[in-house]
């Protein structure tokens, strides 16, 4: 039997049930269009079931699919680009591509992805206590690792925000939403890109992206990482002051000119809340430099954030949870094992995310910590949280 997708009947009129006939190694997918995980500019993320395994599906808004407006074709192009980018990327900190299928009723693609537990936005807003330091470091490092992988593959994300960072049960962070991404030149130095409008979420954007004709490089993403680090540490959504102020200038036709306000000044109310001992402050300051050439690369951020895992503060944060007996340990494979995803429409490999929980008693945790745990900085800990629906998930 060939890889021909056919529509199946289901008892729920809101479900789309497709026979995949072995496409991607799967037989059936049921897309639960009424179970919305999140909604974005051009589509909804909904729950789906792939051979009885839960996953997420991203589908275009019906108004975009049905519209004859040529201007809306840009949304379809972005969606198709997101499918393309995710298909070609394989990294433990990037939401895993499971496949692309075609909706028989619209002939438009449906993107299938792994199902994640929470968005970073909701996690930060809903946590009843401060986020443990080692969890802050783990999430920050995960984001940098994902962006460094994108840049190595010539891709600028351009819309990094807490809504586009998803977390699993062990707080492993994964980057998603590549609808605004740009595939740069093949030159690994990342040539500068010129666009006609600011591409991403304004409060995460650097000064060069706020200009009438923005021109930027891969440093647009490292600036956004700096804003994310500030948000992770303070648990406050970014709220910078105005980007510029006016100053009298008799030589100007209007008698005044706009003067940019330095980013450190715009965000100082949050920056002063970053503990000096945390090690985050110098990293954040460098990421928020006004001139892009002065900012670190994503690869350099990986190194600097990774070094925080060898500090006494990081070790103390992890050991505190161990001795309290309220920590879950997860297999090291959870923080690094991603199977190969072959080219679109040419694979028969069944791709599934895998989480292995190892639940230990308090005494076992203490023994584990004393004998072997602290030297494994790649394995994260998590505080059990209640899984709640997040309207920003995947969008």
PDB file of N, CA and C in Angstrom, residues 77 140 203 312:
ATOM      1  N   UNK A  77       2.287  30.917   3.580  1.00  0.00           N
ATOM      2  CA  UNK A  77       3.719  30.738   3.304  1.00  0.00           C
ATOM      3  C   UNK A  77       4.507  30.561   4.595  1.00  0.00           C
ATOM      4  N   UNK A 140      17.528  28.284  30.813  1.00  0.00           N
ATOM      5  CA  UNK A 140      18.298  29.280  30.055  1.00  0.00           C
ATOM      6  C   UNK A 140      19.302  28.609  29.131  1.00  0.00           C
ATOM      7  N   UNK A 203       8.662  43.683  22.682  1.00  0.00           N
ATOM      8  CA  UNK A 203       9.396  43.811  23.947  1.00  0.00           C
ATOM      9  C   UNK A 203      10.630  42.915  24.001  1.00  0.00           C
ATOM     10  N   UNK A 312      28.805  26.781  42.953  1.00  0.00           N
ATOM     11  CA  UNK A 312      28.285  26.318  44.239  1.00  0.00           C
ATOM     12  C   UNK A 312      26.801  26.647  44.389  1.00  0.00           C
TER      13      UNK A 312
END
